[in-house]
PDB file of C-alpha atoms and ligand atoms in Angstrom:
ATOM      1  CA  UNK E   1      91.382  71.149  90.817  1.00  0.00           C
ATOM      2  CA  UNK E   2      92.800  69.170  87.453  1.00  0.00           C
ATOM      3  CA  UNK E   3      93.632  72.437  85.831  1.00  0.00           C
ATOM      4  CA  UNK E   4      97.453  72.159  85.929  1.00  0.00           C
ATOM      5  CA  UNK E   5      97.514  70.242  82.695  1.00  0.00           C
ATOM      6  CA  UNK E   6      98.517  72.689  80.402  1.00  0.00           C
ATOM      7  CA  UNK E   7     100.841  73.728  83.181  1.00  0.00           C
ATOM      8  CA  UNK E   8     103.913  74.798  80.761  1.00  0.00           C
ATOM      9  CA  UNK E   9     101.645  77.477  79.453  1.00  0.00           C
ATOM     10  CA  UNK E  10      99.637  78.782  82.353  1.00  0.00           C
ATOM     11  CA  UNK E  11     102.330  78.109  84.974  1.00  0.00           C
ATOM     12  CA  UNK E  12     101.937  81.334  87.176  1.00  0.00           C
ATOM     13  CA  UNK E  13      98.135  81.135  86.671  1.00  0.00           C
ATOM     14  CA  UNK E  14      96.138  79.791  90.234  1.00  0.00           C
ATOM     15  CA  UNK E  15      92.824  77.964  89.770  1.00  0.00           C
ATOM     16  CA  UNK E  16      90.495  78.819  93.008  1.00  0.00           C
ATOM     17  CA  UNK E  17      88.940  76.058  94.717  1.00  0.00           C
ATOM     18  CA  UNK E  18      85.100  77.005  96.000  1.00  0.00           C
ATOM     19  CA  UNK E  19      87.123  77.104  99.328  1.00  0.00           C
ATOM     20  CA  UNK E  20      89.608  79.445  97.995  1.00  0.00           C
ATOM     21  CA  UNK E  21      86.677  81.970  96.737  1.00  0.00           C
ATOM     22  CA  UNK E  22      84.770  81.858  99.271  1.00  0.00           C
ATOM     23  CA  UNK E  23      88.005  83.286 101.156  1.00  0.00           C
ATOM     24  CA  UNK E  24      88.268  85.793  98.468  1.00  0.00           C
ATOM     25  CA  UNK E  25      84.631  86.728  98.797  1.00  0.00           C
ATOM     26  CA  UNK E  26      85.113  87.487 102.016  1.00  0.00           C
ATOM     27  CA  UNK E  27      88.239  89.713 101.587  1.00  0.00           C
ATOM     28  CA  UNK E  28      85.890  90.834  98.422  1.00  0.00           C
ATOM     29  CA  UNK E  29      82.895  91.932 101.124  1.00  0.00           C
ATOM     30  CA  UNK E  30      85.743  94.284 103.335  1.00  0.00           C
ATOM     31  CA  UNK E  31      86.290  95.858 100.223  1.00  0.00           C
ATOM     32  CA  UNK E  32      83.000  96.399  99.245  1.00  0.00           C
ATOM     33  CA  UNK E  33      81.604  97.675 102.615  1.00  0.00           C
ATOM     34  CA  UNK E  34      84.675 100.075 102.726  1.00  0.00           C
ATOM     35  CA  UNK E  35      84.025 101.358  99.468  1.00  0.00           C
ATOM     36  CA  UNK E  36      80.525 101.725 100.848  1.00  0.00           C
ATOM     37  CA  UNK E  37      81.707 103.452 104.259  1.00  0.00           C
ATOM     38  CA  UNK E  38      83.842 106.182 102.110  1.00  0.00           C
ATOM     39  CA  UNK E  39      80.789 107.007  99.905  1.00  0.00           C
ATOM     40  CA  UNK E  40      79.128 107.911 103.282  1.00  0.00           C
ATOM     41  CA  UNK E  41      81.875 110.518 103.331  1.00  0.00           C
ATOM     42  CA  UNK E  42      82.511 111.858 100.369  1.00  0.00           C
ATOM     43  CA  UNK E  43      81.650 115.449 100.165  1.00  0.00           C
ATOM     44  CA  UNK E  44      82.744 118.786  99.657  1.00  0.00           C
ATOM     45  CA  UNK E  45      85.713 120.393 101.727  1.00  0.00           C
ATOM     46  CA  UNK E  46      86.783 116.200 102.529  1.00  0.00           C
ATOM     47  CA  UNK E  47      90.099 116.070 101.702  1.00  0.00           C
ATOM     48  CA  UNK E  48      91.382 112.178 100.365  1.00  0.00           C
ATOM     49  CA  UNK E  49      93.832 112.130 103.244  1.00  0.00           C
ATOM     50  CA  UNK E  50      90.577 112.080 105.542  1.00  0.00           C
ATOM     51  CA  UNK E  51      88.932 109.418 103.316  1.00  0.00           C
ATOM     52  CA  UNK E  52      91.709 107.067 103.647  1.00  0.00           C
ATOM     53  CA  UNK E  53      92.366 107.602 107.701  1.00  0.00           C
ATOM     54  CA  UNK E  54      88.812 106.459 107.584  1.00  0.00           C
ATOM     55  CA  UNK E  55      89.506 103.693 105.515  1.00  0.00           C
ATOM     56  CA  UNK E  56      92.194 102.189 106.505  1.00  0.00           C
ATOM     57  CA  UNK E  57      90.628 102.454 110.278  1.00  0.00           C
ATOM     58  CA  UNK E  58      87.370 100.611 109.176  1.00  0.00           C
ATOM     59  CA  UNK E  59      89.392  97.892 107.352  1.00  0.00           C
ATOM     60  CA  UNK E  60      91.072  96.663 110.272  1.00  0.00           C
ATOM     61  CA  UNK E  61      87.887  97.267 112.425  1.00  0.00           C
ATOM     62  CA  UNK E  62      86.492  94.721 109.969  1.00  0.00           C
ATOM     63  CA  UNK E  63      89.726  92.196 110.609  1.00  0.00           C
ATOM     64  CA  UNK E  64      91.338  93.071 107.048  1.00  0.00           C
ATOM     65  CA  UNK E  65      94.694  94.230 105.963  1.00  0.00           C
ATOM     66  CA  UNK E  66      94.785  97.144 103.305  1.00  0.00           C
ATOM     67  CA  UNK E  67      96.561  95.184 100.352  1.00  0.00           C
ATOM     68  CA  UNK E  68      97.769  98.772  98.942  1.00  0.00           C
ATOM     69  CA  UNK E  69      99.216 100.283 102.001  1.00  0.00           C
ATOM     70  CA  UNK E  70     103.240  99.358 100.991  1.00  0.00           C
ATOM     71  CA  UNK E  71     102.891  97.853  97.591  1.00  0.00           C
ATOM     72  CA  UNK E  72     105.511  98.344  96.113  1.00  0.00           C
ATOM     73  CA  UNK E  73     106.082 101.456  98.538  1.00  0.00           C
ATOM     74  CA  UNK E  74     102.736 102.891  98.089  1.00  0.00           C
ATOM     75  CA  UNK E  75     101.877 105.271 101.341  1.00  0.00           C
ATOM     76  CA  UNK E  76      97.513 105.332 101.848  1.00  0.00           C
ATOM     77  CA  UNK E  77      95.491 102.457 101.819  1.00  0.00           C
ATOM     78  CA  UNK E  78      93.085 103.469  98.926  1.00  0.00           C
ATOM     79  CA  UNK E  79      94.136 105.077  95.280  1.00  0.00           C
ATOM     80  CA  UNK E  80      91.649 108.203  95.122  1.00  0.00           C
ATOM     81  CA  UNK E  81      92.324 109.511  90.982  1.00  0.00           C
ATOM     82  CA  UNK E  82      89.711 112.172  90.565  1.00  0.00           C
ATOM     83  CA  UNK E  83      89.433 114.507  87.331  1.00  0.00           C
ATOM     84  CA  UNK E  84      92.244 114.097  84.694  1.00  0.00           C
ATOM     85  CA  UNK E  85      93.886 111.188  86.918  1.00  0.00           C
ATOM     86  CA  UNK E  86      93.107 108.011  85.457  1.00  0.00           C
ATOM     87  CA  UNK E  87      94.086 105.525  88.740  1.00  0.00           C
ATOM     88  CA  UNK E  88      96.828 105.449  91.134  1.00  0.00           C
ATOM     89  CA  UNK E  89      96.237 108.643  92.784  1.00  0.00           C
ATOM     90  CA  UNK E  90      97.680 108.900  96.590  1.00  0.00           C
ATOM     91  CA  UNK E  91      95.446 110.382  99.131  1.00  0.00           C
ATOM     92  CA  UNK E  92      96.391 114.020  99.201  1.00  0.00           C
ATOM     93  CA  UNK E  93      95.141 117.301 101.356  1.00  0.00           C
ATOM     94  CA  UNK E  94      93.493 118.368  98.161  1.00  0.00           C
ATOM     95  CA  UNK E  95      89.528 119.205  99.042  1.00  0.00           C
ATOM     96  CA  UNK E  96      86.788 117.246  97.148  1.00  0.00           C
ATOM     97  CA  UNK E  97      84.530 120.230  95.251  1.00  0.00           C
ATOM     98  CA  UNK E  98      81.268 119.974  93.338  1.00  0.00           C
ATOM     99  CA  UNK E  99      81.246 118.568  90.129  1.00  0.00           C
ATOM    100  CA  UNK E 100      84.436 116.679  90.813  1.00  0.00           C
ATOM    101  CA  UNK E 101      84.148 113.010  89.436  1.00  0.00           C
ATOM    102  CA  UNK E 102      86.222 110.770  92.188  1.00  0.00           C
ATOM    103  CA  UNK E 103      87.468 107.201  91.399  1.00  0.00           C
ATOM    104  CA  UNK E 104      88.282 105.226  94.443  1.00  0.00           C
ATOM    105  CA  UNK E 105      89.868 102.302  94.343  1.00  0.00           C
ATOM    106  CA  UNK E 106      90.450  99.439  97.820  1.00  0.00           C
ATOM    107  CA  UNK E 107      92.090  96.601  98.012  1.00  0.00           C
ATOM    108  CA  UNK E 108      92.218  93.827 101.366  1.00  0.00           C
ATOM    109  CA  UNK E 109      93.596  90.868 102.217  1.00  0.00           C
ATOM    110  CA  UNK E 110      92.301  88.417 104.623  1.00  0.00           C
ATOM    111  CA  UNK E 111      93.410  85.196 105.712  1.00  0.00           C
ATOM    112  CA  UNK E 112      95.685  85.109 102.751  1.00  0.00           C
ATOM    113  CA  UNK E 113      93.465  86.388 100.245  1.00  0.00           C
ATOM    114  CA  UNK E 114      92.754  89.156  98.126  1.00  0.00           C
ATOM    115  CA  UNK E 115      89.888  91.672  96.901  1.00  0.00           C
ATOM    116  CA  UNK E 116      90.217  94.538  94.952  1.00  0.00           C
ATOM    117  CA  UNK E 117      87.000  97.095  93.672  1.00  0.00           C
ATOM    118  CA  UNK E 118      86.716 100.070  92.697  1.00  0.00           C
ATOM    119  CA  UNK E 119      83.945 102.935  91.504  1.00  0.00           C
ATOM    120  CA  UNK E 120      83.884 106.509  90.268  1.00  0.00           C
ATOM    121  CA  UNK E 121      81.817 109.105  91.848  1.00  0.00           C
ATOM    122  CA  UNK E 122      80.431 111.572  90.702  1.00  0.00           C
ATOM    123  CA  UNK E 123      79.632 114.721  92.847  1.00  0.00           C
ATOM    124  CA  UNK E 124      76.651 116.884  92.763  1.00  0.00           C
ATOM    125  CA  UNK E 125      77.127 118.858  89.517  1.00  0.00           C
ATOM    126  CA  UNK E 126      78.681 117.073  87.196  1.00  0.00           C
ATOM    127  CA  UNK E 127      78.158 117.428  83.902  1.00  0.00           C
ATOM    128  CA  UNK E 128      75.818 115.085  81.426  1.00  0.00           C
ATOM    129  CA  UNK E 129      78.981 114.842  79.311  1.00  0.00           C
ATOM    130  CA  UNK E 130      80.904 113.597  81.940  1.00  0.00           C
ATOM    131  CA  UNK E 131      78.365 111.156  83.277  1.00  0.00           C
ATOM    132  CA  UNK E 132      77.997 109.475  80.074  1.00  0.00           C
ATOM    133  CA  UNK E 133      81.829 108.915  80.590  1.00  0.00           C
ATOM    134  CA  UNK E 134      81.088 107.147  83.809  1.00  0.00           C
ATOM    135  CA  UNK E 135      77.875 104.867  82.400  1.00  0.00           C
ATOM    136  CA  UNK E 136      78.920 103.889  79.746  1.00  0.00           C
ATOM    137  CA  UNK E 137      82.821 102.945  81.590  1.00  0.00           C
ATOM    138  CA  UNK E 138      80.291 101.456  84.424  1.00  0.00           C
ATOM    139  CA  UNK E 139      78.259  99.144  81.498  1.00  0.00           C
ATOM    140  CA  UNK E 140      82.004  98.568  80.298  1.00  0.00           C
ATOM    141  CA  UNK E 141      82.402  96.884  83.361  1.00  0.00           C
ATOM    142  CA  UNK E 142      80.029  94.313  82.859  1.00  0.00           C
ATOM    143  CA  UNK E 143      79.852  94.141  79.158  1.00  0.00           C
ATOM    144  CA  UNK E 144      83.851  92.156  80.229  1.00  0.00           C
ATOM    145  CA  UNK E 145      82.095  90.245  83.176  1.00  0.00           C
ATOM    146  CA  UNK E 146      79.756  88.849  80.530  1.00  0.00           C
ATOM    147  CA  UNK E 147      82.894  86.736  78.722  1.00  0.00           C
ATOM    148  CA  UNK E 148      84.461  86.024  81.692  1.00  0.00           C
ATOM    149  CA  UNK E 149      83.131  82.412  81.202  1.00  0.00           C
ATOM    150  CA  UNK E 150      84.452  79.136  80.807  1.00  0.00           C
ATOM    151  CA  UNK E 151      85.317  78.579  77.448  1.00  0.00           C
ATOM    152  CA  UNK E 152      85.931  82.235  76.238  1.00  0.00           C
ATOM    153  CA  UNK E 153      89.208  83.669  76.389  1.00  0.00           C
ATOM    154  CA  UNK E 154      90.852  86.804  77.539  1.00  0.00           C
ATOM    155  CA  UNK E 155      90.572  88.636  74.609  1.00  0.00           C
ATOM    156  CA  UNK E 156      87.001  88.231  74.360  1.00  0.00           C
ATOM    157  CA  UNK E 157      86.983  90.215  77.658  1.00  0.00           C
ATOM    158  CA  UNK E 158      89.178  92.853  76.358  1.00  0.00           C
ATOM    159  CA  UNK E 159      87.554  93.112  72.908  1.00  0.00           C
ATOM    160  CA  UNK E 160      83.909  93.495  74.602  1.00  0.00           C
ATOM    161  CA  UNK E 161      85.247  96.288  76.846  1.00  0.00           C
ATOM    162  CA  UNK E 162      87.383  98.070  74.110  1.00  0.00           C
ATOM    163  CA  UNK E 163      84.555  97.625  71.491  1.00  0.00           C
ATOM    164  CA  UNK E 164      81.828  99.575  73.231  1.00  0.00           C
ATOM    165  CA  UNK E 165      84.022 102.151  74.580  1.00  0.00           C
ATOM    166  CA  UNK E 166      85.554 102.694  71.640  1.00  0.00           C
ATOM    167  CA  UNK E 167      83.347 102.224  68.758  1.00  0.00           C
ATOM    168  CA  UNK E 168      80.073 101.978  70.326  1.00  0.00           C
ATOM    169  CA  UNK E 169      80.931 105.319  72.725  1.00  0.00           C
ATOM    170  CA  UNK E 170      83.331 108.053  71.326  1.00  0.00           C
ATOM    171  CA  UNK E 171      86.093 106.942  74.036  1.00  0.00           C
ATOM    172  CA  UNK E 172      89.428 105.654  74.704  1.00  0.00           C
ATOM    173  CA  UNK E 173      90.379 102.683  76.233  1.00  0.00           C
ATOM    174  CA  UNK E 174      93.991 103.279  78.067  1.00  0.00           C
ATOM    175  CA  UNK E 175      96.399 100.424  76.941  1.00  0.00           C
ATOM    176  CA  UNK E 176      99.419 101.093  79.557  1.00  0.00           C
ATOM    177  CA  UNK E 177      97.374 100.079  82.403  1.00  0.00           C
ATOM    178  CA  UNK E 178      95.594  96.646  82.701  1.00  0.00           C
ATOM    179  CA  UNK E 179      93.268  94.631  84.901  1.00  0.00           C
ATOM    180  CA  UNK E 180      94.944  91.369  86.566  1.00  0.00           C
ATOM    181  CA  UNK E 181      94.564  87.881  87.942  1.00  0.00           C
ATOM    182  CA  UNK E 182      94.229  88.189  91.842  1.00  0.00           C
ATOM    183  CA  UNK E 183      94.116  85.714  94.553  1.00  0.00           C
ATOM    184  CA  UNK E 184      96.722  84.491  96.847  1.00  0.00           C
ATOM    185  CA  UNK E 185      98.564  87.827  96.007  1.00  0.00           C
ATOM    186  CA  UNK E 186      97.190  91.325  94.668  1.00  0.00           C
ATOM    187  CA  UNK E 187      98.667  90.776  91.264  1.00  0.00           C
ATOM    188  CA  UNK E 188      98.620  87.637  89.797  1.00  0.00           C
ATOM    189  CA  UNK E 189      98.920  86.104  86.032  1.00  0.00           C
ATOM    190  CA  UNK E 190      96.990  86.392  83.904  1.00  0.00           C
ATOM    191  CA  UNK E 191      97.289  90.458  82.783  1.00  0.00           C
ATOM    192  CA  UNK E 192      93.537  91.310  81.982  1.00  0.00           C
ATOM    193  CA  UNK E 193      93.520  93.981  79.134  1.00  0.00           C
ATOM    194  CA  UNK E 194      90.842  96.612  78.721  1.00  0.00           C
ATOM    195  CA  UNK E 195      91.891  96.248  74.637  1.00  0.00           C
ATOM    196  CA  UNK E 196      92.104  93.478  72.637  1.00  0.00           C
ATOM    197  CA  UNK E 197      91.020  90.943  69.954  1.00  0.00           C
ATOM    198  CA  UNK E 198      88.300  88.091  70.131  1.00  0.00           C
ATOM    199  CA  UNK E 199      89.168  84.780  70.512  1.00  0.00           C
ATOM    200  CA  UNK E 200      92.922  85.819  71.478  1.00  0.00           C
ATOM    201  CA  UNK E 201      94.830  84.626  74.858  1.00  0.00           C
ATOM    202  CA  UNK E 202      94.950  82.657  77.765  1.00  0.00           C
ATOM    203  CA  UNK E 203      91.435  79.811  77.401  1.00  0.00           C
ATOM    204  CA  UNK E 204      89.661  80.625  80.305  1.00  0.00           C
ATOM    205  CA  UNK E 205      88.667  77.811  83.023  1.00  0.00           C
ATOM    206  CA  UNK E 206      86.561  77.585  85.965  1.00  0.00           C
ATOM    207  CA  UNK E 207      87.747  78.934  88.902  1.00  0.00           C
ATOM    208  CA  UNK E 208      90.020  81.687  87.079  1.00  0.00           C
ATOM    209  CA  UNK E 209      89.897  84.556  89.455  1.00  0.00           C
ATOM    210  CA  UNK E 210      89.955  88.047  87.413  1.00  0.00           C
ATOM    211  CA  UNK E 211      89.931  91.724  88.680  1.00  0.00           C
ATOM    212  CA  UNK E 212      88.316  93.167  85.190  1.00  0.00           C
ATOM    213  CA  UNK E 213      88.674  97.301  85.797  1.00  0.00           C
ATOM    214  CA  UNK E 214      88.068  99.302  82.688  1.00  0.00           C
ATOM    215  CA  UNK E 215      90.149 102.542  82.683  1.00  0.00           C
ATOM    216  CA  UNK E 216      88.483 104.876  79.651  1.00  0.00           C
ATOM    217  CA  UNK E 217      89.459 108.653  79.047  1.00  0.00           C
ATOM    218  CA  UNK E 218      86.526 110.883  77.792  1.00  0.00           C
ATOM    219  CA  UNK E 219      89.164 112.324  74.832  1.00  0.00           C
ATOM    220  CA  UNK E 220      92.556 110.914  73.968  1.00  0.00           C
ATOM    221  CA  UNK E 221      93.936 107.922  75.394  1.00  0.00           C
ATOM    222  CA  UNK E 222      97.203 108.820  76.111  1.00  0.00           C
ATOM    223  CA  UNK E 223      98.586 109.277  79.896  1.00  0.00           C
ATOM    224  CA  UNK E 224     101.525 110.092  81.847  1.00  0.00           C
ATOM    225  CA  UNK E 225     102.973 109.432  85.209  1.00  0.00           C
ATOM    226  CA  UNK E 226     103.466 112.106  87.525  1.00  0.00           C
ATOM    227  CA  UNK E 227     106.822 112.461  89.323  1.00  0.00           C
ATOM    228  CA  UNK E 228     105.531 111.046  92.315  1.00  0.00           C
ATOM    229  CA  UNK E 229     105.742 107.870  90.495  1.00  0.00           C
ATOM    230  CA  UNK E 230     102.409 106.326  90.647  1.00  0.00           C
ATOM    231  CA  UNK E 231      99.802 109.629  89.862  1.00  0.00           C
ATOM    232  CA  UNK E 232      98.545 108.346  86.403  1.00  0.00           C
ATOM    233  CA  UNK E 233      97.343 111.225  84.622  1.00  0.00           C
ATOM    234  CA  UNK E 234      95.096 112.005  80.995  1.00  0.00           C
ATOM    235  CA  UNK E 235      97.713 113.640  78.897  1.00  0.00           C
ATOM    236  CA  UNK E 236      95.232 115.938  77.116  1.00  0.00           C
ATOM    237  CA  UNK E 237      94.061 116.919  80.954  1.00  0.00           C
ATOM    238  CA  UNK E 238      90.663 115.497  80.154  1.00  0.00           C
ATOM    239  CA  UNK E 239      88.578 113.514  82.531  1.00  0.00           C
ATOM    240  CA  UNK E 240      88.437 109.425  83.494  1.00  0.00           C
ATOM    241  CA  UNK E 241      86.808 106.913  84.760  1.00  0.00           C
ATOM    242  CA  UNK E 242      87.447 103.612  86.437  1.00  0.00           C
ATOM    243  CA  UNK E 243      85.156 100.625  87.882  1.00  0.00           C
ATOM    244  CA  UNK E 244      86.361  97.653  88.830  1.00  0.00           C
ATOM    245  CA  UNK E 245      84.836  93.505  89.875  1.00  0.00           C
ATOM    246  CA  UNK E 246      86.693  90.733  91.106  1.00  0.00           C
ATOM    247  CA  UNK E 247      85.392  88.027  89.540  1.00  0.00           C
ATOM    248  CA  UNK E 248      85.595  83.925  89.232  1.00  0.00           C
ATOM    249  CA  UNK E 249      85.408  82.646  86.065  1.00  0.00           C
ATOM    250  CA  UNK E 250      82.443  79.792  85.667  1.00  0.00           C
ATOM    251  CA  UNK E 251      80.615  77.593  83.340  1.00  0.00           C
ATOM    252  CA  UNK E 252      77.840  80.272  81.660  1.00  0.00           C
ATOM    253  CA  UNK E 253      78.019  83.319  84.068  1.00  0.00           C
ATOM    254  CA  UNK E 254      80.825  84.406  85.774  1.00  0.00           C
ATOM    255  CA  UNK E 255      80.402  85.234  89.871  1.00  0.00           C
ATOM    256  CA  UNK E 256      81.062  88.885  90.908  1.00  0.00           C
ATOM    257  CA  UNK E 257      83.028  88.022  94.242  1.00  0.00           C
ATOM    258  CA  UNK E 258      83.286  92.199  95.052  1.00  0.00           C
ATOM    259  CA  UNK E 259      79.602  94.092  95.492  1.00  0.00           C
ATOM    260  CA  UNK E 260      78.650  97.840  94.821  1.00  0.00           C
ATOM    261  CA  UNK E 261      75.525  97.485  96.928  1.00  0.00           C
ATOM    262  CA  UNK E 262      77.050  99.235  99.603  1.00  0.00           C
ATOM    263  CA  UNK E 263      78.178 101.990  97.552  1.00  0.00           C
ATOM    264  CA  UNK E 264      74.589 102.766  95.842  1.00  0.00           C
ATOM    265  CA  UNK E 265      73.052 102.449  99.167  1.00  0.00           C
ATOM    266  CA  UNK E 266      75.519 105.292 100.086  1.00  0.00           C
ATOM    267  CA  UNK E 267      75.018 107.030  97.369  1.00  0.00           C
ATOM    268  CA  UNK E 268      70.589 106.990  97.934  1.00  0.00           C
ATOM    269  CA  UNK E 269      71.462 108.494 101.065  1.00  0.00           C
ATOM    270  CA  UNK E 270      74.311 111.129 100.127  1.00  0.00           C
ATOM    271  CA  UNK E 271      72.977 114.192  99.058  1.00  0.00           C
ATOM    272  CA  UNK E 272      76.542 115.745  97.881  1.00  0.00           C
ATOM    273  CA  UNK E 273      76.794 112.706  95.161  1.00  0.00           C
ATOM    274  CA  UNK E 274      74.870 111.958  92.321  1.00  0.00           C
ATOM    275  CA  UNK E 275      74.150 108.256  91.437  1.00  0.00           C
ATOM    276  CA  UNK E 276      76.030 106.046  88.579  1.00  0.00           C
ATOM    277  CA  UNK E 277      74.745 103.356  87.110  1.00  0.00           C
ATOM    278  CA  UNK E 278      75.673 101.546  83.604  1.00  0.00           C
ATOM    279  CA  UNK E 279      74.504 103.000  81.120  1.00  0.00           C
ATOM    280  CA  UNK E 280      72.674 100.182  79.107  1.00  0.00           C
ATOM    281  CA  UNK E 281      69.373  98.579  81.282  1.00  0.00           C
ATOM    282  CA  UNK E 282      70.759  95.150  80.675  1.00  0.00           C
ATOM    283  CA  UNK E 283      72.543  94.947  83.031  1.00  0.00           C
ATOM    284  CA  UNK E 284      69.539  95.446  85.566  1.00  0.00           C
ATOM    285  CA  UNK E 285      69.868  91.205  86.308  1.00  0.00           C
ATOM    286  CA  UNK E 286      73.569  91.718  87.173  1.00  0.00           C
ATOM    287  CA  UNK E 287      74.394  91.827  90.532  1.00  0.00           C
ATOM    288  CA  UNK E 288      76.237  95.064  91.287  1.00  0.00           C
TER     289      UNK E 288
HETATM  290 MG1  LIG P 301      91.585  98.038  92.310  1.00  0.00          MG
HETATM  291 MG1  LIG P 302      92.884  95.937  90.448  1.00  0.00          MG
END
């Protein structure tokens, strides 16, 4: 790919060839099927410990690696964050009750490449209030996707996802914790903030390969990290949500390389969880 010429400025940034995403797609489709696997568990008196044991199992069934499973020390092979946690969570003995909202969160590598999705559930009985948190952090999701075309830049991304949360919605965006390249490593330039101004940051180019995950509280936007050293909770102990795409950046649509298919098909045929979608019907032509 000729994208290296403004190499002195996007340096640690890695342009995807079409064989390079189609390697992330697949790493993207253990992700997604896992995420769709744990939704056929989810219910109450499940612990996250089990969830991830199941996970991590089905994974390697599938020929992947869990990406999470010792980054940067961290024990299970999914982040479960329900309630007041906002992402980050580690898979605990705690039991999954109604009306919990749970956001999990699976990453894989294959053959050298990366996919990362997530999706909040919600469990039978949550509240309307709460599931207009989820929708409207679900339509988040893909009001980013829709900049994440050639010729926009990152802050287009982060305004579109900021502006409806925030202005359009009556939540907040958290600013400590940020979407990210992703690739040929988990984490890669360029830093993909859910908050920002238009026409700000790095010009995006085809083949720019994004993991966009909104993180929005339902009150204050303000979190702290629990002595365990990754738990990231709401400071004001209110609830949050958390969806996330990989993505490649193209010319007039940007391709969704992770899928929640699996998850809604779950979901249809879970009677302990209530189905999320985004909240605005526009989205109906996205694939998600
Ligand atoms: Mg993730
Ligand atoms: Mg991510």
């Amino acid at each position: 790919m000729g994208l290296f010429s403004s190499a002195a400025k996007s340096k640690k940034i890695f342009y995807k060839t079409d064989e390079e995403v189609e390697l992330m797609r697949a790493a993207n489709l253990i992700v997604s099927k896992t995420l769709g696997y744990v939704a056929t568990l989810l219910k109450p008196g499940v612990t996250g410990k089990d969830l991830d044991k199941a996970a991590e199992a089905y994974i390697r069934d599938l020929g992947g690696r869990p990406a999470f499973k010792g980054y940067n020390g961290f024990p299970a092979s999914l982040c479960i964050s329900y309630n007041d946690i906002v992402v980050h969570g580690i898979p605990s003995d705690r039991e999954f009750q109604e009306a919990d909202i749970v956001s999990i969160d699976c990453g894989v590598e294959w053959q050298g490449y990366y996919g990362d999705a997530a999706f909040t559930f919600a469990m039978r009985g949550v509240s309307s209030a709460v599931m207009d948190l989820l929708e409207v952090t679900y339509a988040a999701l893909y009001k980013g996707i829709e900049q994440a075309v050639v010729g926009k830049r990152i802050g287009d991304i982060s305004f579109a996802i900021q502006h409806y949360c925030e202005r359009e919605h009556p939540y907040s965006v958290v600013r400590e914790l940020v979407g990210h390249g992703i690739g040929r490593s988990l984490h890669e330039e360029p830093e993909m903030p859910n908050y920002g101004k238009r026409g700000q940051g790095l010009l995006l180019q085809n083949g720019l390969t994004l993991a966009i995950e909104p993180m929005v509280n339902m009150g204050r936007r303000e979190v702290h990290q629990h002595e365990d050293g990754w738990t990231i909770h709401t400071r004001d102990g209110k609830p949050s949500a958390h969806f996330e795409h990989s993505i490649v950046v193209r010319k007039g649509q940007a391709d969704i390389l992770s899928t929640h298919e699996f998850i809604h098909e779950a979901i249809k045929n879970n009677p302990h969880l209530t189905e999320v979608f985004p909240k605005s019907a526009n989205f109906a032509a996205q694939k998600n």
